[in-house]
CSV table of C-alpha atoms in Angstrom, one decimal:
chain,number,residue,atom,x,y,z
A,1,UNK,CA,-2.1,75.5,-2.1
A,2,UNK,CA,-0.6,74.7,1.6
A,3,UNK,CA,1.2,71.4,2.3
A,4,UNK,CA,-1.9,69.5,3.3
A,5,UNK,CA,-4.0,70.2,0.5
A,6,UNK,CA,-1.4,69.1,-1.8
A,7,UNK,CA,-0.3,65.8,0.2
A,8,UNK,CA,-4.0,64.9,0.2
A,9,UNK,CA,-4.3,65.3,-3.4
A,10,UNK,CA,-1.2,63.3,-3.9
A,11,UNK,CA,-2.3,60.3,-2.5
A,12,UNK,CA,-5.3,60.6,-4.5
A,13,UNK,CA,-3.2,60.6,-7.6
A,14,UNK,CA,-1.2,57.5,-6.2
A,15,UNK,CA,-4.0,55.4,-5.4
A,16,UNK,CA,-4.6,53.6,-9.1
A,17,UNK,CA,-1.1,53.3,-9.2
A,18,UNK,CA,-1.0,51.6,-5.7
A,19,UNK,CA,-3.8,49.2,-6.2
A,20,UNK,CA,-2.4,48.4,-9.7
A,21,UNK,CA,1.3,47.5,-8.3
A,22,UNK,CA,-0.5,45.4,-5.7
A,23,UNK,CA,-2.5,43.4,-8.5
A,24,UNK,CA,1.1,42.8,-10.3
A,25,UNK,CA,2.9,41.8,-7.0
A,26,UNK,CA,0.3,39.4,-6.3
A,27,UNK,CA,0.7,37.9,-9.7
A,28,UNK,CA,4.4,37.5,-9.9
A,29,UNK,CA,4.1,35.8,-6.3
A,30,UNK,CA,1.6,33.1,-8.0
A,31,UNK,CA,4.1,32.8,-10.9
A,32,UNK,CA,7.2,32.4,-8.5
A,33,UNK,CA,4.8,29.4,-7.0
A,34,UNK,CA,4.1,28.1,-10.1
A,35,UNK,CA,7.7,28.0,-10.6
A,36,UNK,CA,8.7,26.6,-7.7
A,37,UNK,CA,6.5,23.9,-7.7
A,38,UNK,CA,7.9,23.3,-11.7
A,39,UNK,CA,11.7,23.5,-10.3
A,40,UNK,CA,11.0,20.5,-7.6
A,41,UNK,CA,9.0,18.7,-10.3
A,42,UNK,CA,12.3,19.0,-12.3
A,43,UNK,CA,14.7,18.3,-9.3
A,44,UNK,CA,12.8,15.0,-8.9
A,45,UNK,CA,12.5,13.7,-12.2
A,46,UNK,CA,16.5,13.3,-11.8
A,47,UNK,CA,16.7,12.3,-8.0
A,48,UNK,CA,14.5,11.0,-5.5
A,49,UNK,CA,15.1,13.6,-3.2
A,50,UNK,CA,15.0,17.4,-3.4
A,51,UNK,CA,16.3,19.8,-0.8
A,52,UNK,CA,14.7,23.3,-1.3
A,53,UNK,CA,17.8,25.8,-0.3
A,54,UNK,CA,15.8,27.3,2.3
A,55,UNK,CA,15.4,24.3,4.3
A,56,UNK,CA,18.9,23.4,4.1
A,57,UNK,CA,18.8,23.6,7.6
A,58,UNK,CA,16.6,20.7,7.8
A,59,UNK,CA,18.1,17.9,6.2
A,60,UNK,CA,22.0,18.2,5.7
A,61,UNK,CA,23.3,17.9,2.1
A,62,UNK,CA,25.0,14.5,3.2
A,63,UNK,CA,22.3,13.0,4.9
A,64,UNK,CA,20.0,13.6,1.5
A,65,UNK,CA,22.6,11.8,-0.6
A,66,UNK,CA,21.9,8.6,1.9
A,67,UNK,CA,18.6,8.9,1.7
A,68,UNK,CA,18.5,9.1,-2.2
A,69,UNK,CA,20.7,6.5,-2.5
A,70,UNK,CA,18.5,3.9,0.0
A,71,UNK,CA,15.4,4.9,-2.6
A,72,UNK,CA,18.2,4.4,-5.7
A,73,UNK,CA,18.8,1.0,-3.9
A,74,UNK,CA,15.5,-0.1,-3.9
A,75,UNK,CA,14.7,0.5,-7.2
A,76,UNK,CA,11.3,2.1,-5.9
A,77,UNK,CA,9.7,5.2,-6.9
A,78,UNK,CA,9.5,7.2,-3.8
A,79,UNK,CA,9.6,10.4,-4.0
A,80,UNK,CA,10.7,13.6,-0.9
A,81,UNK,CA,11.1,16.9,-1.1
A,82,UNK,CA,11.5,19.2,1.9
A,83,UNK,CA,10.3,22.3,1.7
A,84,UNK,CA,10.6,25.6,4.1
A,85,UNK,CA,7.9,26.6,6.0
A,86,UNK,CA,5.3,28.9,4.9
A,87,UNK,CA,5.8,27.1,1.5
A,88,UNK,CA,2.7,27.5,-0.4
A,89,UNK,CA,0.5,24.6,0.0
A,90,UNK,CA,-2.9,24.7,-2.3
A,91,UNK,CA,-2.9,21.6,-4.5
A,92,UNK,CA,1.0,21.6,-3.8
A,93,UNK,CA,0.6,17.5,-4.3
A,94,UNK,CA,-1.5,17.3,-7.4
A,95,UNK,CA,0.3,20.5,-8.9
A,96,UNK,CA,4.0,18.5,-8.2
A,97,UNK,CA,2.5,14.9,-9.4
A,98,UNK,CA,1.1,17.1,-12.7
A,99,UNK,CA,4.6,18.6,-13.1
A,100,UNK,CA,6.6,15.5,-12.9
A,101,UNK,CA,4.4,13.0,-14.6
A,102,UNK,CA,5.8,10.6,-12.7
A,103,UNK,CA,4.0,7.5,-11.1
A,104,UNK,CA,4.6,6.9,-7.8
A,105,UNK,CA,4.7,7.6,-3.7
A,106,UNK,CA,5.3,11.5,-3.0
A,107,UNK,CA,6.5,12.7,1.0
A,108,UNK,CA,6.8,16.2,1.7
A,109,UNK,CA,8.2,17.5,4.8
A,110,UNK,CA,7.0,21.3,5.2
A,111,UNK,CA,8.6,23.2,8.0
A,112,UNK,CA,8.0,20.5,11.1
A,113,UNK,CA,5.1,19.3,9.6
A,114,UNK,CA,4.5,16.1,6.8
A,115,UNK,CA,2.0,14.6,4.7
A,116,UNK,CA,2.4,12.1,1.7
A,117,UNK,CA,0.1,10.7,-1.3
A,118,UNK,CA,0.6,8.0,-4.0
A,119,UNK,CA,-1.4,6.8,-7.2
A,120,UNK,CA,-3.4,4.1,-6.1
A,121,UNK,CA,-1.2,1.7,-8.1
A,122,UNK,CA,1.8,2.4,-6.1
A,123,UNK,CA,0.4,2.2,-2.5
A,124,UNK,CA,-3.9,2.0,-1.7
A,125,UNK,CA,-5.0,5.4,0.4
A,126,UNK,CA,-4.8,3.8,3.3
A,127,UNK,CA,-1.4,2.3,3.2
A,128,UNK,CA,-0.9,6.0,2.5
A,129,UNK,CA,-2.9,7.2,5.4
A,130,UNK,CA,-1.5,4.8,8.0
A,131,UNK,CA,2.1,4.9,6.4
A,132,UNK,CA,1.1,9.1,7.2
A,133,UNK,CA,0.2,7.9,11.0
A,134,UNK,CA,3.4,5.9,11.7
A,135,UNK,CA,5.6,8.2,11.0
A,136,UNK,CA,4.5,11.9,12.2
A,137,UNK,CA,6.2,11.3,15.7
A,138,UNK,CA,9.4,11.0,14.5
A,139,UNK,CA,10.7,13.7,15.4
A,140,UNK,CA,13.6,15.4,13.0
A,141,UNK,CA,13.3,15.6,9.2
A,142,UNK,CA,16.3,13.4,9.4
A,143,UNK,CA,14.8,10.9,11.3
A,144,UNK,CA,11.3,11.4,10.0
A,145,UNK,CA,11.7,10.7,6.2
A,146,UNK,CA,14.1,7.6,7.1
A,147,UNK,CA,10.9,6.1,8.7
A,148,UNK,CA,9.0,7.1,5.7
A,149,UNK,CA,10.8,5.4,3.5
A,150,UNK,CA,12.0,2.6,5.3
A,151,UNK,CA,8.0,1.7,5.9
A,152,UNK,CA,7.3,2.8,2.6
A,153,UNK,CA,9.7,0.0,1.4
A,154,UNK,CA,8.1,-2.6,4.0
A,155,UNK,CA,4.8,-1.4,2.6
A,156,UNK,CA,5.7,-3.4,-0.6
A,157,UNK,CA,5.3,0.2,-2.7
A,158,UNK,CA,4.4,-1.2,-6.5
A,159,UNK,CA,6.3,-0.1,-9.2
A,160,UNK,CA,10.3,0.8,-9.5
A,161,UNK,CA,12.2,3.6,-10.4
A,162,UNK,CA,11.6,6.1,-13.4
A,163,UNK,CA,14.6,5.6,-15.8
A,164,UNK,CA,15.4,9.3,-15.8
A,165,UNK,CA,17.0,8.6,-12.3
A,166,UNK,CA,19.9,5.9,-13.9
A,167,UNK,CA,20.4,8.9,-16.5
A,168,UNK,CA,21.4,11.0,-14.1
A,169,UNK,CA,22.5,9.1,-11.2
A,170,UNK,CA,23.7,5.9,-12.0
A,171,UNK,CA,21.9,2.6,-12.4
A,172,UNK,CA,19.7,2.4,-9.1
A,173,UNK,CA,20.4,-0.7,-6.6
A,174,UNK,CA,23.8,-1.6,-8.9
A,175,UNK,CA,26.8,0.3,-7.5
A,176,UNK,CA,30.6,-0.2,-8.4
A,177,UNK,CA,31.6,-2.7,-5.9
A,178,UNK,CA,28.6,-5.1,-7.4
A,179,UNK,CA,29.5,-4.7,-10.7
A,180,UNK,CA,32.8,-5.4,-9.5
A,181,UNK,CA,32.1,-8.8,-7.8
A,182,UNK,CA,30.1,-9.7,-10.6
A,183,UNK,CA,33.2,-9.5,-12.5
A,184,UNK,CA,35.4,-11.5,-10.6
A,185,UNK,CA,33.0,-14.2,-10.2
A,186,UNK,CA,32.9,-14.5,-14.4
A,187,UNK,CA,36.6,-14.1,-14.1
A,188,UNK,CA,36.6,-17.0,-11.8
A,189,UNK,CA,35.0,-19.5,-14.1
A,190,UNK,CA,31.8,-19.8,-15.7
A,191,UNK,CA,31.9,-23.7,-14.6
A,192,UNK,CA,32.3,-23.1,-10.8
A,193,UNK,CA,29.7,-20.3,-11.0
A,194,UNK,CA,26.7,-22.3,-12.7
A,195,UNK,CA,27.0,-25.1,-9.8
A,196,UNK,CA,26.5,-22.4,-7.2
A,197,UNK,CA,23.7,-20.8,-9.1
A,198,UNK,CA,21.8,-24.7,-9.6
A,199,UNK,CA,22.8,-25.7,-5.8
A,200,UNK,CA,21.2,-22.1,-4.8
A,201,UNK,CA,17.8,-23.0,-7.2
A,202,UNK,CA,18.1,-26.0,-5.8
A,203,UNK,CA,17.8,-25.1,-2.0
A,204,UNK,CA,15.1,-22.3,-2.9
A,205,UNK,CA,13.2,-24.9,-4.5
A,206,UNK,CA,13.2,-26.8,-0.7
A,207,UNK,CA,12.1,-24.0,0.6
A,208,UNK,CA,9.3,-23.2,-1.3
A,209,UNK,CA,8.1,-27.2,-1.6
A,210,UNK,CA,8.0,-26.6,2.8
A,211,UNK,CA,6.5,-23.1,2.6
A,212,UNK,CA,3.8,-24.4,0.6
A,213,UNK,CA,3.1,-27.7,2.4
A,214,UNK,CA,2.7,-25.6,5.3
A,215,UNK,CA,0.8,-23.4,3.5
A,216,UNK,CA,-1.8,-26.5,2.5
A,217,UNK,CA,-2.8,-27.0,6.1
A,218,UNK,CA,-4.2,-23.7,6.6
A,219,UNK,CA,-5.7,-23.6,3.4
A,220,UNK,CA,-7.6,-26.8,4.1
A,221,UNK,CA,-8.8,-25.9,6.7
A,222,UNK,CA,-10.3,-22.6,5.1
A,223,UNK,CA,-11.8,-24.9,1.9
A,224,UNK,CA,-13.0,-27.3,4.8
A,225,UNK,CA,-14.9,-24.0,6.6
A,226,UNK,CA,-16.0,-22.6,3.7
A,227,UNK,CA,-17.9,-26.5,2.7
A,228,UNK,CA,-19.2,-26.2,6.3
A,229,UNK,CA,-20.7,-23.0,5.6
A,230,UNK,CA,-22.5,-24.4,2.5
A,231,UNK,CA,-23.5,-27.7,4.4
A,232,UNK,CA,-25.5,-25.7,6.7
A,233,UNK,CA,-27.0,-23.5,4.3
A,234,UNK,CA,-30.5,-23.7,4.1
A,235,UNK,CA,-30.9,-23.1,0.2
A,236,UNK,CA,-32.7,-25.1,-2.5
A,237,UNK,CA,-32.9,-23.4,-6.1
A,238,UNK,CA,-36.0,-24.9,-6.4
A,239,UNK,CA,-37.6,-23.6,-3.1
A,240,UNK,CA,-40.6,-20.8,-3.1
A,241,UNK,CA,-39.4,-17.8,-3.3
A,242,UNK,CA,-36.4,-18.2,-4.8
A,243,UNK,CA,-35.5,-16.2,-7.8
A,244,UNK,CA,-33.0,-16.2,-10.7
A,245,UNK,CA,-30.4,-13.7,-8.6
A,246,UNK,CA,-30.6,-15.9,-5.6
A,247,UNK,CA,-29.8,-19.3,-7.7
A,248,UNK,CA,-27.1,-17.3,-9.8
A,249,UNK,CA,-25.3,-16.1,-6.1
A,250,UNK,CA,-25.4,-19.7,-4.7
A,251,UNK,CA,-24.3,-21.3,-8.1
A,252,UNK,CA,-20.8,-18.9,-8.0
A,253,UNK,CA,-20.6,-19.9,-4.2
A,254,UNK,CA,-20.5,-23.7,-5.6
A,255,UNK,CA,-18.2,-23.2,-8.4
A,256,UNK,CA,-16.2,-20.9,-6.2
A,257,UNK,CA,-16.0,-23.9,-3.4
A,258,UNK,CA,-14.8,-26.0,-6.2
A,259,UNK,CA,-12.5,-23.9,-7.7
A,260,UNK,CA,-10.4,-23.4,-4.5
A,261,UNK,CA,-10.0,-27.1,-4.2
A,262,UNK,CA,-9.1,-27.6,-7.7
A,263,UNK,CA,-6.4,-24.5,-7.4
A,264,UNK,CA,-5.0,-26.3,-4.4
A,265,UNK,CA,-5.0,-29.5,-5.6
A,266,UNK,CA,-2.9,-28.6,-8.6
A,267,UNK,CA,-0.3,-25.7,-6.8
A,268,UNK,CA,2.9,-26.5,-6.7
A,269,UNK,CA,4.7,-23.0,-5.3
A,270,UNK,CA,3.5,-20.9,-2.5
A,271,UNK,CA,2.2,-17.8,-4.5
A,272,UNK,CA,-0.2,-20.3,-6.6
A,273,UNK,CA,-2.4,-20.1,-3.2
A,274,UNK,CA,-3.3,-17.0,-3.9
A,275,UNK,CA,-5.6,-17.7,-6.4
A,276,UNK,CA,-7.7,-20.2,-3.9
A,277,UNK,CA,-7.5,-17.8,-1.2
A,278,UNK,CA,-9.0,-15.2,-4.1
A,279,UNK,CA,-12.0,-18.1,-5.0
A,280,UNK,CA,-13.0,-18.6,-1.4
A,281,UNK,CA,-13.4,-14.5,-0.9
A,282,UNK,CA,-15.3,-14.6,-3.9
A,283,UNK,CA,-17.4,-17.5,-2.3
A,284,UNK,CA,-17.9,-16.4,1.3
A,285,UNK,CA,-18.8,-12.5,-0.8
A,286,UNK,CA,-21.8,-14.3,-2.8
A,287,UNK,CA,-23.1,-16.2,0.4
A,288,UNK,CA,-23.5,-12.4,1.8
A,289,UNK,CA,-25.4,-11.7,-0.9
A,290,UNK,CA,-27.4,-14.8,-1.1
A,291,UNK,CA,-28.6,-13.9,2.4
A,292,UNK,CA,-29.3,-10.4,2.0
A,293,UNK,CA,-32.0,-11.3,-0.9
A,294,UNK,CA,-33.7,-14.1,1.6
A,295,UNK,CA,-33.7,-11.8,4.2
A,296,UNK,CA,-35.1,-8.7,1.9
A,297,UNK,CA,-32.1,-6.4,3.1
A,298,UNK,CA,-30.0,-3.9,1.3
A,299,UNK,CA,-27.5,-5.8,-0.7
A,300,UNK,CA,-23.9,-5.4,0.8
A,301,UNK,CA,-20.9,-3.2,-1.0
A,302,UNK,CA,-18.3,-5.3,-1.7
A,303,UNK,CA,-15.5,-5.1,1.0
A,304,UNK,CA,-12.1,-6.8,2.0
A,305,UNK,CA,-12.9,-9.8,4.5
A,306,UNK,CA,-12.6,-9.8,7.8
A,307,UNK,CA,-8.8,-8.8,8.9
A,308,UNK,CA,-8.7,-11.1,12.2
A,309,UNK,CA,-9.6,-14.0,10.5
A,310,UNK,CA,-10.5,-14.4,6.9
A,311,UNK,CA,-13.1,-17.2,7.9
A,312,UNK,CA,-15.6,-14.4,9.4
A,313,UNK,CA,-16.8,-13.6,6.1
A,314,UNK,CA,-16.6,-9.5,5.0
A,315,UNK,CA,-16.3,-6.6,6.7
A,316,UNK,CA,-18.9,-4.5,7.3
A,317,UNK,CA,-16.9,-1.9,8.8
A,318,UNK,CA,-13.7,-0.2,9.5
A,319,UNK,CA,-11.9,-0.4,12.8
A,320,UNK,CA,-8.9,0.9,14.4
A,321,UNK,CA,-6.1,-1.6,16.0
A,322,UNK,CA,-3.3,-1.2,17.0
A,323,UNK,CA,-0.3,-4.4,16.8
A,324,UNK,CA,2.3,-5.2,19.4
A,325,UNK,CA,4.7,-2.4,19.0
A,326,UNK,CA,2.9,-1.0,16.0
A,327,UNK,CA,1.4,2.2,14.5
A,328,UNK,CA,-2.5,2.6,14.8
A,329,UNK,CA,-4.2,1.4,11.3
A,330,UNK,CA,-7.4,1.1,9.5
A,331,UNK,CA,-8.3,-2.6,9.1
A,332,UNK,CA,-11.6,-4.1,7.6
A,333,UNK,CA,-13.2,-6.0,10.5
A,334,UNK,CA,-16.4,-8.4,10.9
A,335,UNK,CA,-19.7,-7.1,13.1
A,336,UNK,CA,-18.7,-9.6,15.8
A,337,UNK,CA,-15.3,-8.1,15.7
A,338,UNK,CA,-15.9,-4.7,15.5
A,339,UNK,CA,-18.7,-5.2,18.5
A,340,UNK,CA,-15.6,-6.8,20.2
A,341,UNK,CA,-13.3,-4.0,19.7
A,342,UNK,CA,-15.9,-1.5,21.0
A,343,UNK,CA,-16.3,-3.5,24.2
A,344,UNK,CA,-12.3,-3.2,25.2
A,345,UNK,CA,-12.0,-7.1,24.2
A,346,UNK,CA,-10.2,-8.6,22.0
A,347,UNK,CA,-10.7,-9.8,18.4
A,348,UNK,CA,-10.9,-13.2,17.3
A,349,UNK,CA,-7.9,-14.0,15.6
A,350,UNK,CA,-6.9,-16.8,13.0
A,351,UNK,CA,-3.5,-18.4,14.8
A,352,UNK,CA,-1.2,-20.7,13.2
A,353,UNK,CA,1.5,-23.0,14.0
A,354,UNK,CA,4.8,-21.9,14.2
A,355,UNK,CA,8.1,-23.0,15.6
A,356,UNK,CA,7.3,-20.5,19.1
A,357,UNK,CA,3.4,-21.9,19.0
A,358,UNK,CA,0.6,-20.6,17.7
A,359,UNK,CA,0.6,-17.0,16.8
A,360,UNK,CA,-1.6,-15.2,15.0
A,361,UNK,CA,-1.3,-15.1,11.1
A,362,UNK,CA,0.8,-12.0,10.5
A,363,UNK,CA,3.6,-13.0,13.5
A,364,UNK,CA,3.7,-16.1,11.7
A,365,UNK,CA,6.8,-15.7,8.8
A,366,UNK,CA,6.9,-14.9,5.2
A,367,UNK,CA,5.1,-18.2,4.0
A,368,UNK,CA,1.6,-16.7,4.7
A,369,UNK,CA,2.1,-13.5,2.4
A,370,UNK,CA,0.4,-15.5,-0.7
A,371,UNK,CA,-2.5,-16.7,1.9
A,372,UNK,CA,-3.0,-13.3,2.6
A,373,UNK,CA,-3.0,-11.6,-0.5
A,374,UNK,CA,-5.4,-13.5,-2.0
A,375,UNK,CA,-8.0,-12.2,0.5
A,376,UNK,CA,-6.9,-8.7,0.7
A,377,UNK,CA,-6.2,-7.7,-2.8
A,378,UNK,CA,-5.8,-4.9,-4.3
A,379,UNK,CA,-3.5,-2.7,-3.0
A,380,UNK,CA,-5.0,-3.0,0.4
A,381,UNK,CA,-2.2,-5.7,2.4
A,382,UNK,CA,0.5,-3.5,2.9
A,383,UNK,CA,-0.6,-0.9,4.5
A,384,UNK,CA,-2.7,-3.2,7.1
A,385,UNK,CA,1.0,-5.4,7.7
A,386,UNK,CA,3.0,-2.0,8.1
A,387,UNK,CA,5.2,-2.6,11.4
A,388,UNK,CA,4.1,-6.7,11.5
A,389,UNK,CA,6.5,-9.5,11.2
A,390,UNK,CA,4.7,-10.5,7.5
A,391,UNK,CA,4.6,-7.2,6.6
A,392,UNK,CA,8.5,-6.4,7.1
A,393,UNK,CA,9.6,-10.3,5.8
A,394,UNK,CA,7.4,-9.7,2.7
A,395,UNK,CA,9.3,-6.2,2.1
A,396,UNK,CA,12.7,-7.4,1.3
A,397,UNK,CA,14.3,-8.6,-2.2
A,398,UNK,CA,14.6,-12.2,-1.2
A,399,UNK,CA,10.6,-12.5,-0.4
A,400,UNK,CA,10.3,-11.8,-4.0
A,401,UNK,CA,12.1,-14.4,-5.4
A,402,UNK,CA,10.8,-17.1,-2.9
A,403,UNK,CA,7.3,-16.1,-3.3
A,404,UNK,CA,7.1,-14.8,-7.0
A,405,UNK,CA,8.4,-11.9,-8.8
A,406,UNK,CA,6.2,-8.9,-8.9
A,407,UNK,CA,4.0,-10.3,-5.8
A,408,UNK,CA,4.3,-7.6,-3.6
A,409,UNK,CA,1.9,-5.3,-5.7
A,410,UNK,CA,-0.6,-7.3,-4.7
A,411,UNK,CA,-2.9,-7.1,-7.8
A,412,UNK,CA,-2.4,-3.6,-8.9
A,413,UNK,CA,-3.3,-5.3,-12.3
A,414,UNK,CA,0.6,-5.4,-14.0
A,415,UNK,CA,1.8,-2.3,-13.0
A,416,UNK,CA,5.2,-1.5,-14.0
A,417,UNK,CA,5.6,2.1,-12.4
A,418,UNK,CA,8.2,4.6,-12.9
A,419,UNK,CA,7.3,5.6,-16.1
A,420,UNK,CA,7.2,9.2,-17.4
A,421,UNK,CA,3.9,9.1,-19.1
A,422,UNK,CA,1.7,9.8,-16.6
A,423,UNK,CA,-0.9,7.7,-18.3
A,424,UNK,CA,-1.6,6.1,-14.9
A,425,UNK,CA,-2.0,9.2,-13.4
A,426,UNK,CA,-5.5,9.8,-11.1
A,427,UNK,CA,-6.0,13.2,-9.8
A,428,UNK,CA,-7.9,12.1,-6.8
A,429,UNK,CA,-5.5,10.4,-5.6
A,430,UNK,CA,-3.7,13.5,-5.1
A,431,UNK,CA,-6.7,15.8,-4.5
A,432,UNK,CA,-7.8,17.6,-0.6
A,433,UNK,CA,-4.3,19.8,-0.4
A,434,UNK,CA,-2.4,19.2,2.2
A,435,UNK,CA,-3.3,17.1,4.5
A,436,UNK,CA,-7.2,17.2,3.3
A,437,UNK,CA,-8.9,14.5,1.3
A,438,UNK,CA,-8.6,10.8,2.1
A,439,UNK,CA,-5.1,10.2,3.1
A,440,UNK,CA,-4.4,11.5,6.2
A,441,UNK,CA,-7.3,12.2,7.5
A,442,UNK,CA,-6.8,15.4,9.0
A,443,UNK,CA,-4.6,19.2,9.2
A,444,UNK,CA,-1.2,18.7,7.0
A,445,UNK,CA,0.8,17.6,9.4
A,446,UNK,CA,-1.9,17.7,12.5
């Protein structure tokens, strides 16, 4: 047998063995996936912030520590992880939420590029989406997941931190020099103490009694608008052609007129308003469909109220717009609006007094946050007030306890977040892959 007879019927002996080795190599790569995403998961569930060792380069091992302590500090459940690139991406965002059971906001900065997703609880999918927008110019991963979590924190992201971080990092947002000025101030006297904590009720209780009285002008005049609207309706129950859906829509349009002044009439702190900004959405929503029946159209989907001005009535669309000095965003928008906004003109917005003048709603200071909320429930607010004046007031510590503990979810139904259950867990909000599905609307980090 010469030598190329035998080499050729080598390499037909070799061939099963080949093709089998290739099978097995392609399954311990999947497994070494698996158990990366599995080591991050774990990584996570003690720190906010996991540095994979290839991408050291990225993100320094000190400037991770800062980061993971701003996210301790806010006692939020954000979650980053930095990853090198070429890091396998399918599912990589439902696979690591699985893995960690863990509610909350999830960044991941792969190679140059970065994408994010939350559980609707924490943050709605387009807070997501436009938090995603802000921040993709940022430039380093330094500087880039500082913005992320910095408007993540602005974005009023529902929830806190999962307990496993205190048990392996020390009690988030309560570090040794706190605990030592708590101690000295008990030291000092219990007696001397007390009077500064009744003076400082005191003065808050000032300042909410002002906040909500100018609150009551603006939500007059929304009751008074939405009692215009009804004045000139030209409805009667008993009229021809009117049928049992019709009556029912304009009877909640009453009771939902007189709800709002009765919720007004009785609040005595600013987040009360909420609830008659809340009736008079519900009003203006049954009005729309009061109309539709009349007129024989499609009834319309129930949508978030105009973003310029509340007054309009609901959206019927989606429109981009951009704020002095802002990111680009989503925002609900009237027809009248968005045939505005498609013209080059500008929207119609609802201004309010303010020390400077009038200025539009979301320039105008923290007192407005419980106004707004009540029309844009839901999770929907913060990412619409990312990068405004209400937006970043509303963000800190002491908006909460003017404005009422737990406002900033705004109605996420109770959610206390962090937990390790994963009970609130929705796969779609993590589903699309990178970059796919309804979050950022486009290529992982396009």
């Amino acid at each position: 047998m010469n030598a190329a007879v035998a080499r050729s019927l080598l390499r037909l002996l070799m061939a099963p063995l080949v093709a089998a080795l290739a099978v097995l190599s392609v399954a311990a790569s999947d497994a070494h996936a698996a158990t990366d995403v599995s080591e991050v998961a774990n990584a996570l569930r003690k720190g906010p912030v996991y540095v994979d060792p290839a991408a050291t380069g990225q993100l320094s091992g000190s400037d991770a520590q800062a980061l993971a302590n701003k996210i301790r500090g806010a006692d939020k459940p954000i979650f980053v992880a930095v990853l090198p690139k070429g890091y396998p991406t399918g599912n990589l965002f439902a696979n690591l939420r699985t893995e960690t059971g863990i509610t909350g906001l999830y960044g991941i900065r792969l190679g140059d590029r970065f994408d994010a997703r939350a559980d609707s609880s924490v943050l709605s999918h387009q807070a997501v989406s436009n938090l995603v927008t802000s921040v993709r110019g940022a430039g380093d991963a330094k500087a880039q997941l500082n913005d992320f979590v910095d408007d993540a924190l602005r974005s009023n992201v529902g929830g806190s931190a999962p307990s496993s971080w205190s048990a392996s990092g020390g009690s988030p947002g309560m570090d040794t020099g706190t605990l030592a000025a708590i101690g000295a101030v008990l030291v000092a006297g219990g007696a001397g103490a007390y009077a500064l904590v009744r003076l400082g009720r005191r003065r808050q209780e000032e300042e909410r009694r002002a906040a909500l009285e100018k609150l009551r002008v603006v939500v007059d005049e929304d009751i008074t608008a939405f009692g215009e609207e009804l004045d000139r309706l030209d409805f009667h129950p008993a009229e021809a052609g009117a049928d049992d859906a019709m009556r029912a829509d304009y009877e909640r349009a009453l009771d939902a007129y007189e709800q709002a002044k009765s919720l007004m009439a009785a609040a005595q702190r600013p987040e009360e308003v909420r609830g008659v900004t809340q009736a008079l959405e519900d009003g203006r929503f049954s009005l729309a469909l009061l109309a539709a029946r009349r007129e024989g159209r499609p009834l319309p989907e129930r949508r978030a109220p105009c973003f310029f001005d509340p007054r309009h009535g609901p959206s019927v669309a989606d429109a981009t717009w951009t704020p002095d000095g802002g990111a680009p965003r989503e925002v609900p928008v009237c027809a009248a609006d968005q045939a505005r906004l498609a013209d080059g003109r500008d929207p119609m917005v609802r201004e309010v007094d303010t020390a400077s003048g009038r200025r539009p709603y979301w320039d105008a200071g923290p007192a407005y946050g419980p106004w707004a909320g009540g029309y844009f429930g839901g999770g929907i607010l913060p990412g619409l007030l990312i990068g405004t004046l209400l937006g970043n007031l509303m963000a800190g510590p002491s908006y909460a306890a003017m404005y009422g503990a737990g406002y900033g979810d705004f109605g996420t139904g109770g959610y206390e977040g962090g937990d390790v259950s994963g009970a609130d867990f929705d796969s779609d909000d993590f589903s699309g892959g990178f970059g796919g599905g309804d979050f950022s609307g486009g290529d992982f980090g396009g």
